[in-house]
mmCIF file of C-alpha atoms and ligand atoms in Angstrom:
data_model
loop_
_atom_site.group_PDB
_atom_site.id
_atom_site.type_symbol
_atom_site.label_atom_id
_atom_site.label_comp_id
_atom_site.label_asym_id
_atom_site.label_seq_id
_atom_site.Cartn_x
_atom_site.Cartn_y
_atom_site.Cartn_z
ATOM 1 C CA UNK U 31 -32.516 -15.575 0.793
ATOM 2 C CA UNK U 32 -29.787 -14.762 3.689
ATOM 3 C CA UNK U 33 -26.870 -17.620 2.036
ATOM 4 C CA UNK U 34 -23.613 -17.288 2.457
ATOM 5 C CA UNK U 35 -21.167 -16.028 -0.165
ATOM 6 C CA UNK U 36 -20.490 -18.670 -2.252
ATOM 7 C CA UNK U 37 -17.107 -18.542 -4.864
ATOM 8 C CA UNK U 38 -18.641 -21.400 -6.655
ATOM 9 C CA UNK U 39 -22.307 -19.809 -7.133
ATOM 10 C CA UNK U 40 -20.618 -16.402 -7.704
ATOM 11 C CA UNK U 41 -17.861 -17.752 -10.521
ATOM 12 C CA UNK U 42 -20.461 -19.425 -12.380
ATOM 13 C CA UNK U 43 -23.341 -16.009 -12.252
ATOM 14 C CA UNK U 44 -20.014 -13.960 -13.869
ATOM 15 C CA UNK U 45 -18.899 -16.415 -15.935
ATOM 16 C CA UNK U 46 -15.508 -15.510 -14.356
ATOM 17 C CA UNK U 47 -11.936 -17.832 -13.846
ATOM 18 C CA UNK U 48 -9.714 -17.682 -10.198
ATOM 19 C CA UNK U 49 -6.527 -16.104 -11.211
ATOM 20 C CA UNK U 50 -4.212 -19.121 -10.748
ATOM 21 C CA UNK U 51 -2.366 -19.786 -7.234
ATOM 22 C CA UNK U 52 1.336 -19.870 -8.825
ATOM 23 C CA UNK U 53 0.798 -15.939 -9.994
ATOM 24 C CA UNK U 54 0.186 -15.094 -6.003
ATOM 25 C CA UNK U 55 3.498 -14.557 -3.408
ATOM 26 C CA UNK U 56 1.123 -17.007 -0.986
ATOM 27 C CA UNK U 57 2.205 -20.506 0.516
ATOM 28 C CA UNK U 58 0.633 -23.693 -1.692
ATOM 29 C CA UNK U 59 -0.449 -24.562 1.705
ATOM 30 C CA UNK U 60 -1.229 -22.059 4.302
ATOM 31 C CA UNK U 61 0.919 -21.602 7.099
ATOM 32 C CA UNK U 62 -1.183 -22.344 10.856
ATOM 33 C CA UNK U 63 -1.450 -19.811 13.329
ATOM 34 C CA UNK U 64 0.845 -20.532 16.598
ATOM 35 C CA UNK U 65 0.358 -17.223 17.632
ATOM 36 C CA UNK U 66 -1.808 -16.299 20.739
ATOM 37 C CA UNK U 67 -2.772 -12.465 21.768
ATOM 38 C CA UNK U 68 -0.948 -10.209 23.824
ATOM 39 C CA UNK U 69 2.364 -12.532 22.808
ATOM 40 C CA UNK U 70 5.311 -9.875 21.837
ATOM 41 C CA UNK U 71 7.332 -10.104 18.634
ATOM 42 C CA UNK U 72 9.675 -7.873 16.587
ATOM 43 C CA UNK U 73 7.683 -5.376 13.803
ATOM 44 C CA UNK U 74 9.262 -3.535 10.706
ATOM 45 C CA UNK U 75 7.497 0.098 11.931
ATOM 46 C CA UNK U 76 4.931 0.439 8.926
ATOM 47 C CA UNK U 77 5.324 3.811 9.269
ATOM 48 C CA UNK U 78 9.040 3.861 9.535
ATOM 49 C CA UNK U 79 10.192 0.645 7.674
ATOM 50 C CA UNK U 80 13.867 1.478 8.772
ATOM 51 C CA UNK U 81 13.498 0.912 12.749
ATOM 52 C CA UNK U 82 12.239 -2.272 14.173
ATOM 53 C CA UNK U 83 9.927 -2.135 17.282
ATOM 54 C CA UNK U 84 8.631 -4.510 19.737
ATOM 55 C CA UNK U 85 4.701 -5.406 18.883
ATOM 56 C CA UNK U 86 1.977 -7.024 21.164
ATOM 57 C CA UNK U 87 -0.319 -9.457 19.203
ATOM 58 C CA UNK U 88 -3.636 -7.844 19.668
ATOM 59 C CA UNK U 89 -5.672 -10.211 17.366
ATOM 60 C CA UNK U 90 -5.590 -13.561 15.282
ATOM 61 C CA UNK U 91 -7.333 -13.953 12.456
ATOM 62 C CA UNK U 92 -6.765 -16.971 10.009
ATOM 63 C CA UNK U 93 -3.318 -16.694 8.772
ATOM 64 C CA UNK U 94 -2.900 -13.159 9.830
ATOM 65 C CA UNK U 95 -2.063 -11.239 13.109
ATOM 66 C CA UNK U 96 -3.650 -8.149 14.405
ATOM 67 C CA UNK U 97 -0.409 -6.291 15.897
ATOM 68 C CA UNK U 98 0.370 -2.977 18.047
ATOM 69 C CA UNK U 99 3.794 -1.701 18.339
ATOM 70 C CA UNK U 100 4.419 -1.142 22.467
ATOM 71 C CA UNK U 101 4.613 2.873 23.252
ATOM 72 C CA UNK U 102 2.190 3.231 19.784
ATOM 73 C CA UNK U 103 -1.825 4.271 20.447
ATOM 74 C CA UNK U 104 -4.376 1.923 19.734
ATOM 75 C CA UNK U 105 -5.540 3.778 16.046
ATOM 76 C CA UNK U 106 -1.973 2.411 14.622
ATOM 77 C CA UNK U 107 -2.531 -1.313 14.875
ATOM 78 C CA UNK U 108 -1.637 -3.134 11.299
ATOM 79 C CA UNK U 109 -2.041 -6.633 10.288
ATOM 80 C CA UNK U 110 1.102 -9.065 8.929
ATOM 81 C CA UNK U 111 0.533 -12.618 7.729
ATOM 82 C CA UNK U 112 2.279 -15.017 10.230
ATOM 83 C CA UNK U 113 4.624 -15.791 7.269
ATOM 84 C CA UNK U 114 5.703 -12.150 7.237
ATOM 85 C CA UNK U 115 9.403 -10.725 6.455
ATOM 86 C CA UNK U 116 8.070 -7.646 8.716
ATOM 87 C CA UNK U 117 7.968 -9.830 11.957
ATOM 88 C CA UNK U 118 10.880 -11.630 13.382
ATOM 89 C CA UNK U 119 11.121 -13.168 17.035
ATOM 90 C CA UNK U 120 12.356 -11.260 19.884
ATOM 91 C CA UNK U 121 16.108 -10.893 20.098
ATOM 92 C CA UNK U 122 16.855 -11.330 16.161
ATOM 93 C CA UNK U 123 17.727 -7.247 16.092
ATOM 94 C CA UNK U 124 20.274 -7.567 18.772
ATOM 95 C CA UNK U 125 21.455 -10.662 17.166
ATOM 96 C CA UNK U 126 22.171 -9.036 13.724
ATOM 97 C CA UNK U 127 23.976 -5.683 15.742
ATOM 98 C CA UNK U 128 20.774 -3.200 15.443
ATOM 99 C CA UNK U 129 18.924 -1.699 18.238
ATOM 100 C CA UNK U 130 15.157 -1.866 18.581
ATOM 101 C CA UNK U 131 13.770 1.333 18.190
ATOM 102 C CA UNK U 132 10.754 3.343 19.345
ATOM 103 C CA UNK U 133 7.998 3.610 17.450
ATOM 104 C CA UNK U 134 6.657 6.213 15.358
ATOM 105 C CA UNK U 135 4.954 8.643 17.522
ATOM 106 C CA UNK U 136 6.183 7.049 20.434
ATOM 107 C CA UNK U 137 4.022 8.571 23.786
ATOM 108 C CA UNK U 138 6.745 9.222 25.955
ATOM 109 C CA UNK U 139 9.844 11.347 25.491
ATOM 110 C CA UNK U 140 12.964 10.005 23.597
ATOM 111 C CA UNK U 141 14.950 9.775 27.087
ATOM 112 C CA UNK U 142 12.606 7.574 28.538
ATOM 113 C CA UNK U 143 12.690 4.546 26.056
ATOM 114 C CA UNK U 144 15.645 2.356 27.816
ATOM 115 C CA UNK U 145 13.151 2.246 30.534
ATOM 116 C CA UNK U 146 10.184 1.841 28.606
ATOM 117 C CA UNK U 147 11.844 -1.548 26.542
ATOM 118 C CA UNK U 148 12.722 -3.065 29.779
ATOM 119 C CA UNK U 149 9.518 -2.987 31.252
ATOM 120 C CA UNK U 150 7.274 -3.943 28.184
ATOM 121 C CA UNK U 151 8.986 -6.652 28.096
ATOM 122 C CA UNK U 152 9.368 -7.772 31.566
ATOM 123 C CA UNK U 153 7.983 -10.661 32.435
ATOM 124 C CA UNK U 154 6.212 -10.938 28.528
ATOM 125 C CA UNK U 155 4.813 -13.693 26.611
ATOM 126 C CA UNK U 156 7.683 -14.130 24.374
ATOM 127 C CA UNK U 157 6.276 -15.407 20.404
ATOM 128 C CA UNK U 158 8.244 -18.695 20.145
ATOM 129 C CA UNK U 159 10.485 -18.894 16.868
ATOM 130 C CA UNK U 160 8.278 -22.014 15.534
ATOM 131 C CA UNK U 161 5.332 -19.060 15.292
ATOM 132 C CA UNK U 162 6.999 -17.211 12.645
ATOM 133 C CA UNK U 163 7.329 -19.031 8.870
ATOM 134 C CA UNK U 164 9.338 -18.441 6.075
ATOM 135 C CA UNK U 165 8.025 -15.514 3.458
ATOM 136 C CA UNK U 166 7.089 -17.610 0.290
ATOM 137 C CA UNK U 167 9.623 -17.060 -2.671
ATOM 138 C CA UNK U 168 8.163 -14.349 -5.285
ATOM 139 C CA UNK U 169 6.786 -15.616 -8.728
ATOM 140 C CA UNK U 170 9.342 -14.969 -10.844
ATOM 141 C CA UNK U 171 6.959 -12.737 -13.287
ATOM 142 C CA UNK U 172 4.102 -11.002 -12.990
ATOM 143 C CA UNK U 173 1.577 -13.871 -14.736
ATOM 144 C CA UNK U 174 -1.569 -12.409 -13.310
ATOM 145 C CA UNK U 175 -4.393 -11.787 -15.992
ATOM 146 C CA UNK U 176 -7.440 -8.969 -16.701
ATOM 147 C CA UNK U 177 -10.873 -10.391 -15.495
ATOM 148 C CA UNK U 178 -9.118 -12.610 -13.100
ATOM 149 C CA UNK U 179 -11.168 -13.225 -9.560
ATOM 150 C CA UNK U 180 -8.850 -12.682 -5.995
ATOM 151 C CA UNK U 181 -9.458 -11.995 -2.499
ATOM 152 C CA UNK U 182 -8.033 -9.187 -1.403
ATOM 153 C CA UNK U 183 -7.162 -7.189 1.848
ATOM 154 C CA UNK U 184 -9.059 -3.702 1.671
ATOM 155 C CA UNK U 185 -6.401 -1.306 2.568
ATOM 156 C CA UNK U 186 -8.915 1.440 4.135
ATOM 157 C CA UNK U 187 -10.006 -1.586 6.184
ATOM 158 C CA UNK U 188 -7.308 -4.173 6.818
ATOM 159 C CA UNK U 189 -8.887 -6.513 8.876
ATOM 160 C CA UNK U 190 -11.283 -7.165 5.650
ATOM 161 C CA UNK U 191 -10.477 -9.484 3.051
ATOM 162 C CA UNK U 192 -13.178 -9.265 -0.119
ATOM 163 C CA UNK U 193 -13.777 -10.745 -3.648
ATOM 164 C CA UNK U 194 -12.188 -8.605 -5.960
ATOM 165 C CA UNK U 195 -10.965 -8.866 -9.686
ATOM 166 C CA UNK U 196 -7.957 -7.665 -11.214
ATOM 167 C CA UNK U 197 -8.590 -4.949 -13.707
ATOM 168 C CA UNK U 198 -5.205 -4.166 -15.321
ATOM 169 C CA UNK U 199 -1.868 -5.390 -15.453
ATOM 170 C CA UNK U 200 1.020 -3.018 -16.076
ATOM 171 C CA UNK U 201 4.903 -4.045 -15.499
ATOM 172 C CA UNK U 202 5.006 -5.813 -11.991
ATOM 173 C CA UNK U 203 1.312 -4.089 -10.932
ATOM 174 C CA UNK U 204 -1.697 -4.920 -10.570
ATOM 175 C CA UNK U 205 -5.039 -3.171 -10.180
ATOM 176 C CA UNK U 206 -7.335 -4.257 -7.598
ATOM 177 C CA UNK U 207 -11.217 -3.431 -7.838
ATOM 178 C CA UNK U 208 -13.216 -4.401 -5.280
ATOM 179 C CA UNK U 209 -16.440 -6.220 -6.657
ATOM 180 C CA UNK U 210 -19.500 -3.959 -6.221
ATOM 181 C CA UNK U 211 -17.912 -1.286 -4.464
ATOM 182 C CA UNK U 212 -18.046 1.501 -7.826
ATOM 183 C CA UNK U 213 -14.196 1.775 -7.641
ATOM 184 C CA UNK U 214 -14.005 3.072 -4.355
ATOM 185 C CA UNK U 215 -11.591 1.051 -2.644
ATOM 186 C CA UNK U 216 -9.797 0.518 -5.889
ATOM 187 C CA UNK U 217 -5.699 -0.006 -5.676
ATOM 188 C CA UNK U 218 -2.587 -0.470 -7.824
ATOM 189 C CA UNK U 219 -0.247 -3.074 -6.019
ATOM 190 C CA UNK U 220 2.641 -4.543 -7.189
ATOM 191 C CA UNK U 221 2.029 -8.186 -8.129
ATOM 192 C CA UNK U 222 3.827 -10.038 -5.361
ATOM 193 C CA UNK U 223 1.807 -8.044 -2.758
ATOM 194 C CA UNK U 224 1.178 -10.083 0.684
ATOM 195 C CA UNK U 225 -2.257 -8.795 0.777
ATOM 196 C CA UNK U 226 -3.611 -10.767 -2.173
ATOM 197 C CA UNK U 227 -4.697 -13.925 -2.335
ATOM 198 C CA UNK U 228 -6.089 -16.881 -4.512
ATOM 199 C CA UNK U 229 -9.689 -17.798 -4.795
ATOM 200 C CA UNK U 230 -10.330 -20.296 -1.692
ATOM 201 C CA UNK U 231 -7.551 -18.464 1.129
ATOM 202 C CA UNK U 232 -10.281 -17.275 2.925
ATOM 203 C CA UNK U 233 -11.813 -20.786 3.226
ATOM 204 C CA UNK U 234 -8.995 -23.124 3.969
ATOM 205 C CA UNK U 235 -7.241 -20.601 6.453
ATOM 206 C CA UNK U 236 -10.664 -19.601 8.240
ATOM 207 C CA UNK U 237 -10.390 -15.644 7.778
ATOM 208 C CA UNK U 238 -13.554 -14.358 7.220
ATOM 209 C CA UNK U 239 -14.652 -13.305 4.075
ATOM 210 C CA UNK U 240 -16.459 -10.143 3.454
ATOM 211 C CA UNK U 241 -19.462 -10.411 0.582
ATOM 212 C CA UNK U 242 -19.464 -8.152 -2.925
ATOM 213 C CA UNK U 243 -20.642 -5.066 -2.486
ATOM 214 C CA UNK U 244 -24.428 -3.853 -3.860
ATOM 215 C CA UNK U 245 -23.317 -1.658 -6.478
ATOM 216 C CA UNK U 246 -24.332 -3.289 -9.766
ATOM 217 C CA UNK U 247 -21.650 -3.610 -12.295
ATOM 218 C CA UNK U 248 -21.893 -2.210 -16.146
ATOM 219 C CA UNK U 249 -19.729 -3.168 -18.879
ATOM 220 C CA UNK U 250 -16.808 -0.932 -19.458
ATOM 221 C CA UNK U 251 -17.700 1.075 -22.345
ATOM 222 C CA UNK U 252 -16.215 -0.526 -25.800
ATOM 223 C CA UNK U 253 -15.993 -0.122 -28.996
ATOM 224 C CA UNK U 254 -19.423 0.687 -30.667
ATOM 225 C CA UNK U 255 -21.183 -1.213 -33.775
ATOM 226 C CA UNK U 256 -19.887 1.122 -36.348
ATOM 227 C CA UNK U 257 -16.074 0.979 -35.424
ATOM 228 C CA UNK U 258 -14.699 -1.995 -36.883
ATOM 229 C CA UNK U 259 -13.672 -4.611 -34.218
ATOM 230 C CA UNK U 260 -10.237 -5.922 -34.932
ATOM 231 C CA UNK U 261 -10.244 -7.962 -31.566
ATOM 232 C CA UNK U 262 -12.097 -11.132 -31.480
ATOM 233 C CA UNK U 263 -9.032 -13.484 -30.006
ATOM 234 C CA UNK U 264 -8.399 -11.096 -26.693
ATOM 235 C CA UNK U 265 -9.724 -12.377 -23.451
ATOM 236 C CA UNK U 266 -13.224 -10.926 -22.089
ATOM 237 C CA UNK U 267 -12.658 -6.917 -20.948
ATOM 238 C CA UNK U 268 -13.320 -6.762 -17.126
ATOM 239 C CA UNK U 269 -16.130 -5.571 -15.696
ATOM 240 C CA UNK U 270 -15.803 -1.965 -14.258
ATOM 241 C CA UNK U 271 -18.256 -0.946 -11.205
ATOM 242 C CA UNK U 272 -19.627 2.015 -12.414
ATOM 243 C CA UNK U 273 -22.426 4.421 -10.820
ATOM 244 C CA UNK U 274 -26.169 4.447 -11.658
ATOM 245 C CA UNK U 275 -27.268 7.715 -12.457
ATOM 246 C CA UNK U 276 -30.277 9.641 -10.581
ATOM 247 C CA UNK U 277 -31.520 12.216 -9.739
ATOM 248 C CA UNK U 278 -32.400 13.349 -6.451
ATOM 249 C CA UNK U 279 -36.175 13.819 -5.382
ATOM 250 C CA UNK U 280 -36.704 17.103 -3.957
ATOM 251 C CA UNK U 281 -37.441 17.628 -1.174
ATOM 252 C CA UNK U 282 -35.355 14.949 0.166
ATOM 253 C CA UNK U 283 -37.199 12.342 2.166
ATOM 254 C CA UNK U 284 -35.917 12.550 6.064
ATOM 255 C CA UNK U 285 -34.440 8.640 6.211
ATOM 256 C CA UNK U 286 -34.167 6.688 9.471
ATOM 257 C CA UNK U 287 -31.015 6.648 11.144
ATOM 258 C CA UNK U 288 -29.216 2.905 11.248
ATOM 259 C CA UNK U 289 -27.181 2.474 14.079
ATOM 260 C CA UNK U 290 -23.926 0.896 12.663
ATOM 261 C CA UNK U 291 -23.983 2.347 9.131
ATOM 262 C CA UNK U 292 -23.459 5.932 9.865
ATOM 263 C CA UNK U 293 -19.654 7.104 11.022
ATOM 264 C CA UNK U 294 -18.219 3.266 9.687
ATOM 265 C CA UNK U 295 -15.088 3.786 7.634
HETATM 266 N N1 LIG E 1 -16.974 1.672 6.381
HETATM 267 C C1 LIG E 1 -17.590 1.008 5.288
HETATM 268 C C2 LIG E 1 -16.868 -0.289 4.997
HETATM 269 C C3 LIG E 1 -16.779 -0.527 3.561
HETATM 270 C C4 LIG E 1 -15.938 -1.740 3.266
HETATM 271 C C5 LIG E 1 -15.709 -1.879 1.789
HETATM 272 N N2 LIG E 1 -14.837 -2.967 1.449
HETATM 273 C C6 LIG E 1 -15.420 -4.242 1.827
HETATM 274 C C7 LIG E 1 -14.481 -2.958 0.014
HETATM 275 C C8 LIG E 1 -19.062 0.691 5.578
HETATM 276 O O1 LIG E 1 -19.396 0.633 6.734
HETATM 277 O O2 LIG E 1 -19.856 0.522 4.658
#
């Protein structure tokens, strides 16, 4: 049946636990959106986290903004939550003594930038200072736990957020696997990362919320019958997305081509 993904449904089938709220850098209560596209804002350059640029608010979605640093290309746009350290209004650069730089890859030559800032900005929707919220504090310690659920941005697609599970837990990282995905969009973050979040963020700030993945998950192999088992107080292993073998039919059946599926990243 075509039903919704459901955390409730889904905990329950894996017998799995949220990782608690307090081990997340995320606000108790989400911060609102007072953000509205093309309004223009202050960026840390993702690519050059040492200059700040102007940005254009290209999209809005939940809690996050879809932004585009002015003189950048459209295939560089990057999302920030609106309670972001990376975004700052207009004018706080020249306030603290730095100068607003050009971004990475900037279209026109170097000489022409002056120019370029005065007129980008010209007559601009300015962000108001009551858009931007203050970065939650970090946990002090990395609490989070193996076989703990999350969503969690997928950083080859940033404007998705999906049910994932944390796999390991090493110093102040994490590792990130994407449910039913067979490891693919796997990551190590450290555990303050903005781009997790608690069971439910999805929900409550109204970002959408991509479904598992297909790929059928397999226990991780463990210890077999024969070698004693010394562990029977240690919480459940997680579950590692593995693939099924097979073995291709030859010839190859010719399949149909799906518009939408083929050339997707
Ligand atoms: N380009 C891919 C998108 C995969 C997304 C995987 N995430 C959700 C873990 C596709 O079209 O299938």
């Amino acid at each position: 049946s075509l039903i919704s993904f459901s955390w409730d449904e889904y905990l329950k089938e894996s017998s799995s636990v949220p990782a608690p709220p307090s081990c997340f850098r995320q606000s108790r209560i989400p911060p609102s959106n007072d953000f509205k596209v093309g309004m223009k804002l202050e960026a840390r350059d993702p690519r050059n986290s040492t200059s700040t640029c102007i940005a254009t608010v290209m999209g809005l979605m939940g809690a996050r903004l879809r932004l585009r640093l002015d003189g950048s290309d459209s295939t560089n746009d990057f999302w920030r939550l609106v309670d972001s350290a990376d975004i700052q209004p207009i004018g706080t650069c020249e306030k603290k003594g730095d100068m607003l730089q050009p971004p990475l890859g900037f279209r026109m030559n170097a000489s022409s930038w002056p120019m370029f800032l005065l007129r980008t900005l010209n007559g601009a929707e300015i962000a108001p200072a009551t858009a931007f919220k203050k970065e939650p504090l970090r946990p002090p310690q990395n609490d989070f736990k193996p076989g703990t659920k999350l969503e969690a941005v997928d950083k080859k697609n940033p404007y998705l957020i999906c049910p994932a599970t944390i796999g390991e837990v090493k110093g102040e990282e994490v590792f990130v696997m994407f449910d039913g995905w067979r490891g693919a969009f796997d990551y190590w973050c450290r555990y303050d990362s903005r781009d997790i979040f608690p069971v439910g963020w999805c929900s409550v700030t109204k970002h959408s919320l991509q479904p598992p993945g297909n790929s059928i998950t397999v226990p991780k192999p463990g210890p077999t019958p024969s070698s004693s088992s010394s562990s029977s107080s240690n919480p459940k292993p997680p579950r590692r997305t593995m693939p099924i073998p097979y073995r291709l039919p030859t010839p190859l059946p010719q399949l149909p081509v799906r518009k939408g599926i083929r050339g997707r990243r």
